[in-house]
PDB file of C-alpha atoms in Angstrom:
ATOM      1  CA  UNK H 614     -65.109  28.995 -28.187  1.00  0.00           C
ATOM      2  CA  UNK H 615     -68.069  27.339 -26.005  1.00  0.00           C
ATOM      3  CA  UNK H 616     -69.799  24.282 -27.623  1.00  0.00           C
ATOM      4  CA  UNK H 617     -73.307  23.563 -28.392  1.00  0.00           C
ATOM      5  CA  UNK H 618     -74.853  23.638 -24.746  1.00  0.00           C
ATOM      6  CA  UNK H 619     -78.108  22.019 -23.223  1.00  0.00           C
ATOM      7  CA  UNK H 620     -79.845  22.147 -20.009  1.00  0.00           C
ATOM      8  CA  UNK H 621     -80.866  20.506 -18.002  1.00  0.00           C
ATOM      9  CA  UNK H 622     -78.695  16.858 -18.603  1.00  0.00           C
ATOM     10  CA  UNK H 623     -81.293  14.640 -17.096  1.00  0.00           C
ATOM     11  CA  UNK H 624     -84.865  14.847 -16.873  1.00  0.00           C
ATOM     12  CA  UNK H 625     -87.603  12.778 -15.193  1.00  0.00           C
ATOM     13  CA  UNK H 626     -91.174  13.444 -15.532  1.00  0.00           C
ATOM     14  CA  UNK H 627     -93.920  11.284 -15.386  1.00  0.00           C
ATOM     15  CA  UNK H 628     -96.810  10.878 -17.828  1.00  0.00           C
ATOM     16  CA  UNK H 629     -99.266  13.637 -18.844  1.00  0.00           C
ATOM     17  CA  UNK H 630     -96.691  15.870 -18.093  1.00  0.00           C
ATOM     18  CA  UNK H 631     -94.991  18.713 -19.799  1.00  0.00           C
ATOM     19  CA  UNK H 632     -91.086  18.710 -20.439  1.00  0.00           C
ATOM     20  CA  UNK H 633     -89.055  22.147 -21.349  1.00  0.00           C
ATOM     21  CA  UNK H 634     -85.762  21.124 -22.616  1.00  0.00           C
ATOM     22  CA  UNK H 635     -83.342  24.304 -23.793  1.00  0.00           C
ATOM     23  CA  UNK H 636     -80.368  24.884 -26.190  1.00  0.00           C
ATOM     24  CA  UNK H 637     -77.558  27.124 -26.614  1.00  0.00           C
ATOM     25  CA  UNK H 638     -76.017  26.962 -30.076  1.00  0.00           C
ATOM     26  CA  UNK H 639     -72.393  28.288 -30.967  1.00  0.00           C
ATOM     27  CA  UNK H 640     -71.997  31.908 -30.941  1.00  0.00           C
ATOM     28  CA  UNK H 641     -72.716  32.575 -34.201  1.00  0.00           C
ATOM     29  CA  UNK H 642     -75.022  29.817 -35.678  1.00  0.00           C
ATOM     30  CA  UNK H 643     -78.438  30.761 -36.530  1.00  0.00           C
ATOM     31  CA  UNK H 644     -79.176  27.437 -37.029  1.00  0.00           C
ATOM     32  CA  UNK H 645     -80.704  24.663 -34.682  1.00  0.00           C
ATOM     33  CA  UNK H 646     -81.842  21.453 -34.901  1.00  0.00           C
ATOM     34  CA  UNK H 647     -83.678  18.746 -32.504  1.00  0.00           C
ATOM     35  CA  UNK H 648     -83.190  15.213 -32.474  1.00  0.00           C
ATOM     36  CA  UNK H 649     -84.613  12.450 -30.975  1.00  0.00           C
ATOM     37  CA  UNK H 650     -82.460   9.245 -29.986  1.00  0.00           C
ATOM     38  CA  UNK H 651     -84.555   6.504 -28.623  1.00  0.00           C
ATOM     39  CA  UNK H 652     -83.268   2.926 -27.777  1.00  0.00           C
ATOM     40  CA  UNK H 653     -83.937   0.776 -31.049  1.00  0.00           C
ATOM     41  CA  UNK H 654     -84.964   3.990 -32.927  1.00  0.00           C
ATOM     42  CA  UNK H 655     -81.497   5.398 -33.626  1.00  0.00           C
ATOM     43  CA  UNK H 656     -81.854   8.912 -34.517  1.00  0.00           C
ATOM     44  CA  UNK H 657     -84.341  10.666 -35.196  1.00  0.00           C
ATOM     45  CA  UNK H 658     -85.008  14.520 -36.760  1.00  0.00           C
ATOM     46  CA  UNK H 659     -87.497  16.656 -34.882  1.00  0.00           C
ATOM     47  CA  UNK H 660     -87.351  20.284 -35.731  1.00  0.00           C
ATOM     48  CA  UNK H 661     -85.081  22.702 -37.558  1.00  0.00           C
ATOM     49  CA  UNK H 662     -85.412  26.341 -36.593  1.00  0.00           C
ATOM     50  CA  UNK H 663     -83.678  29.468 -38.499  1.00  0.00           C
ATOM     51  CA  UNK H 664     -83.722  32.607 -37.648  1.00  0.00           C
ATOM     52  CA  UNK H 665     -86.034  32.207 -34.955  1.00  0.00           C
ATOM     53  CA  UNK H 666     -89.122  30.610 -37.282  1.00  0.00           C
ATOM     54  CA  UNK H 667     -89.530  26.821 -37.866  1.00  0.00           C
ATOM     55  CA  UNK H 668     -88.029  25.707 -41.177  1.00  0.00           C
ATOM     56  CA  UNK H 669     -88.974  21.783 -40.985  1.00  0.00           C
ATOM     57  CA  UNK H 670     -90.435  19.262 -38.793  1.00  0.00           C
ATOM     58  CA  UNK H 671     -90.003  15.442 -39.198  1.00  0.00           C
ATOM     59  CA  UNK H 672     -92.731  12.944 -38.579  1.00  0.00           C
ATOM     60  CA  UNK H 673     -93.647  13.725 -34.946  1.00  0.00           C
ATOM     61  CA  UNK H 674     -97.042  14.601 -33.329  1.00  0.00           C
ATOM     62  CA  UNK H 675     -97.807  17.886 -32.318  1.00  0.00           C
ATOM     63  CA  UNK H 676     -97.655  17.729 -28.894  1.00  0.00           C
ATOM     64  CA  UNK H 677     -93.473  18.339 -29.834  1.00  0.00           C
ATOM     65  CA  UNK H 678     -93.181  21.941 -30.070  1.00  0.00           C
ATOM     66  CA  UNK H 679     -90.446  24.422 -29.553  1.00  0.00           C
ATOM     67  CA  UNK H 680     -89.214  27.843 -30.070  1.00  0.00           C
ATOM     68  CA  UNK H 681     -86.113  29.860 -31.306  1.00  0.00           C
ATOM     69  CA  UNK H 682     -85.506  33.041 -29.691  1.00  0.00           C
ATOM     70  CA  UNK H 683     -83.762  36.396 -30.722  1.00  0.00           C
ATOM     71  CA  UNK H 684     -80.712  35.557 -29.432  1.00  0.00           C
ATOM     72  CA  UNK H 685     -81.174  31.528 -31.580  1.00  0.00           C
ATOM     73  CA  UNK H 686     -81.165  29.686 -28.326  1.00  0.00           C
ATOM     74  CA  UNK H 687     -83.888  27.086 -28.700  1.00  0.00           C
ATOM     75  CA  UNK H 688     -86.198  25.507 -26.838  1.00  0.00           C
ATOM     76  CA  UNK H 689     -88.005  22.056 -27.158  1.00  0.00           C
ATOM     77  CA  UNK H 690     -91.429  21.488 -25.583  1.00  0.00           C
ATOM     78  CA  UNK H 691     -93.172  18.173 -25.459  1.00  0.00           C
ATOM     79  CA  UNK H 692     -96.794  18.375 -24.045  1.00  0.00           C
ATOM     80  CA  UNK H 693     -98.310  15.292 -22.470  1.00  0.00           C
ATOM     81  CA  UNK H 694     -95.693  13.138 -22.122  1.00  0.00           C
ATOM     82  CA  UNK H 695     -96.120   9.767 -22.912  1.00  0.00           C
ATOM     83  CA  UNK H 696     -93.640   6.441 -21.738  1.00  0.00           C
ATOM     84  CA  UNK H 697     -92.312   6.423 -25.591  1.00  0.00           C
ATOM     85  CA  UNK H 698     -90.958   9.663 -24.984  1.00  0.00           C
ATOM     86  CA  UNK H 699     -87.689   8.391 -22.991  1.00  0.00           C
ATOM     87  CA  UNK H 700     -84.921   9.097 -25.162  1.00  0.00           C
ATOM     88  CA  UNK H 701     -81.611  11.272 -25.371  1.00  0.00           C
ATOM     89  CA  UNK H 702     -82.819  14.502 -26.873  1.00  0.00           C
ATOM     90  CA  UNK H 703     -79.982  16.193 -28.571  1.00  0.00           C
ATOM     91  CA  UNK H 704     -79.348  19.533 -30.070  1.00  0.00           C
ATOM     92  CA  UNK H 705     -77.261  20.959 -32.856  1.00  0.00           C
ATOM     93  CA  UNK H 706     -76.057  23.980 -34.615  1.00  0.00           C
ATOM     94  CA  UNK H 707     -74.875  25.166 -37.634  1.00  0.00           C
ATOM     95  CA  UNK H 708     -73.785  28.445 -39.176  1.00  0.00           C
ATOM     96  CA  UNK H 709     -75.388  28.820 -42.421  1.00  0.00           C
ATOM     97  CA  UNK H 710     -78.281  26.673 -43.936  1.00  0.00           C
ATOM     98  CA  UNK H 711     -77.681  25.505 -47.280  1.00  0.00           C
ATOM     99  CA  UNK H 712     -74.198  25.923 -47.594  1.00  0.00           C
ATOM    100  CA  UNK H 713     -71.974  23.009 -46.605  1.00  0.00           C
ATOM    101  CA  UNK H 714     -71.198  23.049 -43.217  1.00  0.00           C
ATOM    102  CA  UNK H 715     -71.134  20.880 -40.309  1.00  0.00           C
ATOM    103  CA  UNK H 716     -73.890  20.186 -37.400  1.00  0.00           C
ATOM    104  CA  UNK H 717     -72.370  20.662 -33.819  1.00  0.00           C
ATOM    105  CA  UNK H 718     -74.133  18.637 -31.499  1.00  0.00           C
ATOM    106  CA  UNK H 719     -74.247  19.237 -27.879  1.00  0.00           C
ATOM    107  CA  UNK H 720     -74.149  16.877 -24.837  1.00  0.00           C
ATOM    108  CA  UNK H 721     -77.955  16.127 -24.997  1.00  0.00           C
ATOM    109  CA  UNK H 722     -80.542  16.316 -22.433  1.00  0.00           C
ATOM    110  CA  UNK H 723     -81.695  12.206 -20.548  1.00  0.00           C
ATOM    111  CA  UNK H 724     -85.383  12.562 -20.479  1.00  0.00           C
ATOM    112  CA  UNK H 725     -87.102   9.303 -18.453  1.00  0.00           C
ATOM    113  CA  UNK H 726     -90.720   9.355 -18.309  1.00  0.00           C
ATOM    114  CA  UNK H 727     -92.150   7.442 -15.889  1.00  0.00           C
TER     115      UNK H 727
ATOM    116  CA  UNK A 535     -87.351   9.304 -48.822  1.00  0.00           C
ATOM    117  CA  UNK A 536     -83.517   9.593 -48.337  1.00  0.00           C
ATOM    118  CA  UNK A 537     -82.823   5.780 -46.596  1.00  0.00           C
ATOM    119  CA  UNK A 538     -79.380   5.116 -44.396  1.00  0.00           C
ATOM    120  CA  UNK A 539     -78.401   1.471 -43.351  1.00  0.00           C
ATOM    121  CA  UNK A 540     -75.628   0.525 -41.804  1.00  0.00           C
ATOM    122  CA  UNK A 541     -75.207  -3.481 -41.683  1.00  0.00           C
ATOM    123  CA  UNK A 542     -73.164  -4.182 -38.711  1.00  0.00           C
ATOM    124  CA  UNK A 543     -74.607  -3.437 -35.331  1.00  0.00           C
ATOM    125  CA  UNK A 544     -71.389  -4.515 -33.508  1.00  0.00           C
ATOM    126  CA  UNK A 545     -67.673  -4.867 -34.335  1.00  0.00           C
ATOM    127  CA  UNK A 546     -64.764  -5.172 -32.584  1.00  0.00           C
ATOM    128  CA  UNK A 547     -61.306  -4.837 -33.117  1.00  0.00           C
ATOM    129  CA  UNK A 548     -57.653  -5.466 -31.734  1.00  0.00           C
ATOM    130  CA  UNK A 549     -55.685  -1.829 -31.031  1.00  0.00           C
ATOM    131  CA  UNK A 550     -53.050  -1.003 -33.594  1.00  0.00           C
ATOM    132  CA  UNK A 551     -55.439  -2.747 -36.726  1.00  0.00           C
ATOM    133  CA  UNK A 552     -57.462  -1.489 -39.042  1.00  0.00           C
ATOM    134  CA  UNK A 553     -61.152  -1.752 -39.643  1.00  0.00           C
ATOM    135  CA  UNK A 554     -64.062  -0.718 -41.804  1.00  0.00           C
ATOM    136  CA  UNK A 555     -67.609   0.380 -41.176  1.00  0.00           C
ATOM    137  CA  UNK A 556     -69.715  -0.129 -43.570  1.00  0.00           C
ATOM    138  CA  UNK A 557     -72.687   1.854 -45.105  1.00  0.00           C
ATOM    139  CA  UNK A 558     -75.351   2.117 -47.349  1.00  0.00           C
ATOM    140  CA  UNK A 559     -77.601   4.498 -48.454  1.00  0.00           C
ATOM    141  CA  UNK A 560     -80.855   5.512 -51.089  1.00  0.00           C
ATOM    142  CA  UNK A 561     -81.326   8.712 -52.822  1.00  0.00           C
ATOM    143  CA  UNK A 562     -82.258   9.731 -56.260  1.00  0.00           C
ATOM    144  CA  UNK A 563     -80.486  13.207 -55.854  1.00  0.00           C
ATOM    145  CA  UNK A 564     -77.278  13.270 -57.141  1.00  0.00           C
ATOM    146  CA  UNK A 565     -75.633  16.152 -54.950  1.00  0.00           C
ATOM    147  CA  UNK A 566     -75.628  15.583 -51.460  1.00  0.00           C
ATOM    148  CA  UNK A 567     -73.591  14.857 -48.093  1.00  0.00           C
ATOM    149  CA  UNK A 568     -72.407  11.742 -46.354  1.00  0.00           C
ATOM    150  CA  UNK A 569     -70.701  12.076 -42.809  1.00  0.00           C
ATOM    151  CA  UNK A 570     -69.701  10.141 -40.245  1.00  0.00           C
ATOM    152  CA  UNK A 571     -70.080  11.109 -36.470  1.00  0.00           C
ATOM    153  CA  UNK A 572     -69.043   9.300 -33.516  1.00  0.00           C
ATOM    154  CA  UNK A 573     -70.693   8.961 -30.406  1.00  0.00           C
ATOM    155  CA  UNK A 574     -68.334   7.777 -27.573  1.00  0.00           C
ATOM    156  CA  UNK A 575     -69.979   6.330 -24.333  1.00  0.00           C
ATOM    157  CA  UNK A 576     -69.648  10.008 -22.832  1.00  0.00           C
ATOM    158  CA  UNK A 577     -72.049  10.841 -25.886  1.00  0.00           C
ATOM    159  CA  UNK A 578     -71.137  13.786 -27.068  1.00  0.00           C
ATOM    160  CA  UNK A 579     -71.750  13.565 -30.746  1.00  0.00           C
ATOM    161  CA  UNK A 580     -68.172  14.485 -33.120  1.00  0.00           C
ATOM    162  CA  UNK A 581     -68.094  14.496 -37.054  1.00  0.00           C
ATOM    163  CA  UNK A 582     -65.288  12.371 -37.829  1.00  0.00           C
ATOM    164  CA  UNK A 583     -65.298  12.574 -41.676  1.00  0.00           C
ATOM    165  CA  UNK A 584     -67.679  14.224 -44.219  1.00  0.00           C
ATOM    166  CA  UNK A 585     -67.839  13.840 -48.482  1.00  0.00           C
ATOM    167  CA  UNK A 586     -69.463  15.894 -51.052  1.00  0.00           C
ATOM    168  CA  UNK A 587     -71.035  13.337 -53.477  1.00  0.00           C
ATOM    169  CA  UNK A 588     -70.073  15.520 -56.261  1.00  0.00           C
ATOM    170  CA  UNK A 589     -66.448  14.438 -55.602  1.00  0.00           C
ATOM    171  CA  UNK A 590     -65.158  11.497 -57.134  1.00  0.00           C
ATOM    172  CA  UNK A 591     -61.262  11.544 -54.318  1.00  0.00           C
ATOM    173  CA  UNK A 592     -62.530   9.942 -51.107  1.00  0.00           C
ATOM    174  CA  UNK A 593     -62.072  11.943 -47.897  1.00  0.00           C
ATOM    175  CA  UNK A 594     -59.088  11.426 -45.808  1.00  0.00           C
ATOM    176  CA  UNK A 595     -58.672  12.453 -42.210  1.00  0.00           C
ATOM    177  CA  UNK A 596     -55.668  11.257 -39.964  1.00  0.00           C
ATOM    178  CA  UNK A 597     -56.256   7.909 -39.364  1.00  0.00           C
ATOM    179  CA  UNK A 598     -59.912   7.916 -40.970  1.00  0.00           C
ATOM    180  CA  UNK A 599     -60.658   7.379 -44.528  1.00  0.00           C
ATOM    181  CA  UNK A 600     -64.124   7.084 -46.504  1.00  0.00           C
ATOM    182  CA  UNK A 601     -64.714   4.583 -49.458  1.00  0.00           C
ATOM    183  CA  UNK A 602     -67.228   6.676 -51.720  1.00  0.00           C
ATOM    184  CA  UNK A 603     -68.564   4.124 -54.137  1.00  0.00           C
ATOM    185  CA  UNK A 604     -71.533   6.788 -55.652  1.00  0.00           C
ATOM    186  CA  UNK A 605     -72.758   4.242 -58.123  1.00  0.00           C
ATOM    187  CA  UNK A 606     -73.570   1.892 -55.508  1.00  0.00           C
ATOM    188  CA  UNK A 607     -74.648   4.221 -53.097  1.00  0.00           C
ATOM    189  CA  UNK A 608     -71.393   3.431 -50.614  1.00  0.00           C
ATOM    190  CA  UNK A 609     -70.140   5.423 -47.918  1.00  0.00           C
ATOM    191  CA  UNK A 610     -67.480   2.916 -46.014  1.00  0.00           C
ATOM    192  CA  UNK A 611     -65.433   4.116 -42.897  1.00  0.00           C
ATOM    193  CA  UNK A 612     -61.595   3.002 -42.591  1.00  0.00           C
ATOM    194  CA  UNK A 613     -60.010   2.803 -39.240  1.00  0.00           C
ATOM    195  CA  UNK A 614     -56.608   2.588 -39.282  1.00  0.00           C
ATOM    196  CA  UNK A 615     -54.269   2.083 -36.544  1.00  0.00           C
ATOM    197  CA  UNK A 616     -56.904   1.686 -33.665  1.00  0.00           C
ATOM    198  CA  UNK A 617     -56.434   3.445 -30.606  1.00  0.00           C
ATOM    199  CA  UNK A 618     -58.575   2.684 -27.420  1.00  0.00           C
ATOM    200  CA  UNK A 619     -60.236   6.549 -27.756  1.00  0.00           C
ATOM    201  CA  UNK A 620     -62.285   4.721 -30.807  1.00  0.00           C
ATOM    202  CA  UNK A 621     -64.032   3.155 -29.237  1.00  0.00           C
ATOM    203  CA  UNK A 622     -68.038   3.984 -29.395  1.00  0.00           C
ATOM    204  CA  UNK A 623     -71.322   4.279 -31.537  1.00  0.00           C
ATOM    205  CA  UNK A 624     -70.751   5.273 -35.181  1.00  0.00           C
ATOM    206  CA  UNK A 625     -73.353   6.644 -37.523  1.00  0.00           C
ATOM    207  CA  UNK A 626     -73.258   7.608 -40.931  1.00  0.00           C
ATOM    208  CA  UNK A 627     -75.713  10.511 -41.735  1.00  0.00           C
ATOM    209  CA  UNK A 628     -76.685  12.056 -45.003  1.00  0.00           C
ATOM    210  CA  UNK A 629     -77.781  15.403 -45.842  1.00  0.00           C
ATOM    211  CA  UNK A 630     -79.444  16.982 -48.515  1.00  0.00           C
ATOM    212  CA  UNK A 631     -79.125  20.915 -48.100  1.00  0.00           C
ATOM    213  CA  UNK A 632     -81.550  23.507 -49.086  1.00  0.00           C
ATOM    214  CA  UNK A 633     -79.149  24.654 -52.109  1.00  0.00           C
ATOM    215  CA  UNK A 634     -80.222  20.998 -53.746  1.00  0.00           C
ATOM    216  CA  UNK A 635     -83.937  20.864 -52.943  1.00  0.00           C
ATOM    217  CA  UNK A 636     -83.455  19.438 -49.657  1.00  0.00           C
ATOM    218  CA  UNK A 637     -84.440  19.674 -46.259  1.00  0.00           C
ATOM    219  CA  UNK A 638     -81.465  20.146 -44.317  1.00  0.00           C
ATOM    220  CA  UNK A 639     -82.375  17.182 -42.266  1.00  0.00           C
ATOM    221  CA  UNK A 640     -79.432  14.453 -41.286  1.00  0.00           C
ATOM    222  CA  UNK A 641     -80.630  11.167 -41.903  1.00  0.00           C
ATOM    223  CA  UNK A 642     -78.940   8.764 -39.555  1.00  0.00           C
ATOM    224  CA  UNK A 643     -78.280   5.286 -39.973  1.00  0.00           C
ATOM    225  CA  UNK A 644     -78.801   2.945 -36.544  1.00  0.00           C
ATOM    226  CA  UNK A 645     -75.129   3.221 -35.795  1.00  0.00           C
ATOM    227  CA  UNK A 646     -72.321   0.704 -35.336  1.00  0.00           C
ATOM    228  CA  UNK A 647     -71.256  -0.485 -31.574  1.00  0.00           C
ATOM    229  CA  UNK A 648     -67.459  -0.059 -32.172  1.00  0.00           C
ATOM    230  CA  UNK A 649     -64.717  -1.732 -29.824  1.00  0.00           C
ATOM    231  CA  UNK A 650     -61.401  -1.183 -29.513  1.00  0.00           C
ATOM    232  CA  UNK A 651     -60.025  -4.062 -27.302  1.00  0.00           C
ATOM    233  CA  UNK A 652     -56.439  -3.713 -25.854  1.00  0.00           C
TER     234      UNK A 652
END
């Protein structure tokens, strides 16, 4: 069974600009959730989306946006990037909210703004 | 606000010993979930080891073993018998799940630099 994938695995934009990172949960997970892991930060939550609507947010502006499509791949959006935005953005799954069950995180997409 | 700190930003260890992570954490829930994930250098994130607060017996896996001290909001990692592989970033995350009010969020301590020297 295929992991939690994410493409692309490294990213460099430069500021102003817009980045489109994507997710591919595990067959079967409905489930995904964002995080942010910047250097000094540790990690961070960003978004949860369920069933293709947004469920929760943590404390980011909203230039962070994203999108869960029929099929629960995700996507991440961050809208005019700024130099605080370099971090490991990483992506997880999970098969049923609110019961007890894992996250499965993927690989994580390097973005670099420059 | 659910709070996770772990006190040890580094540790190192010889293979074959044991050794133990700490962490802490704040809630005023009293059913939740602690985990531990590891994060080797190739950083692909792997839950090593995961509790339900509403059991008392501590979680054993292989070589890994929790000390769940709920009272005093605990959630130590136990190494034992360290193998080179261990080597990398440990974090111990908490959960509160929709079922208890929560927001399914994992709250992530900043990790623990772990090293597994030959």
């Amino acid at each position: 069974e295929a992991g939690v994938t994410q493409s692309p695995t490294h990213l460099i934009k430069t500021r102003g600009q817009q980045a489109t990172l994507r997710c591919s949960p595990i067959s079967g997970h409905t489930s995904v959730y964002w995080y942010q892991q910047a250097l000094g930060l540790g990690l961070q939550f960003l978004l949860w989306y369920d069933e293709g609507e947004e469920r929760n947010r943590g404390n980011f502006p909203p230039r962070f946006s994203g999108r869960q499509f029929p099929n629960y791949s995700s996507e991440l959006n961050v809208n005019a990037l700024e130099l605080e935005d370099s971090a490991l953005y990483l992506c997880a799954s999970r098969f049923h909210p609110g019961s007890y069950n894992e996250q499965f995180f993927g690989p994580g997409t390097r973005l670099t703004v420059l | 606000a659910q709070t996770v700190t772990q006190s040890q930003p580094e540790m190192s260890v010889q293979e074959a010993e044991t050794v133990t992570l700490s962490c802490t954490y704040d809630t005023s829930e009293n059913n939740y979930y602690l985990f531990w994930y590891k994060q080797p250098p190739s950083r692909q994130m792997i839950l090593v080891i995961r509790q339900e607060a509403y059991k008392q017996q501590n979680a054993t896996e292989n070589r890994f073993s929790v000390n769940f001290q709920k009272a005093a909001k605990s959630f130590s990692l136990k190494i034992s018998d360290s193998q080179l592989g261990d080597t990398a970033m440990y974090f111990c995350a908490f959960i509160l799940p929709l079922t208890q009010g929560g927001s399914e969020k994992l709250v992530f301590g900043k990790g623990t630099k772990l090293t597994v020297n030959p």
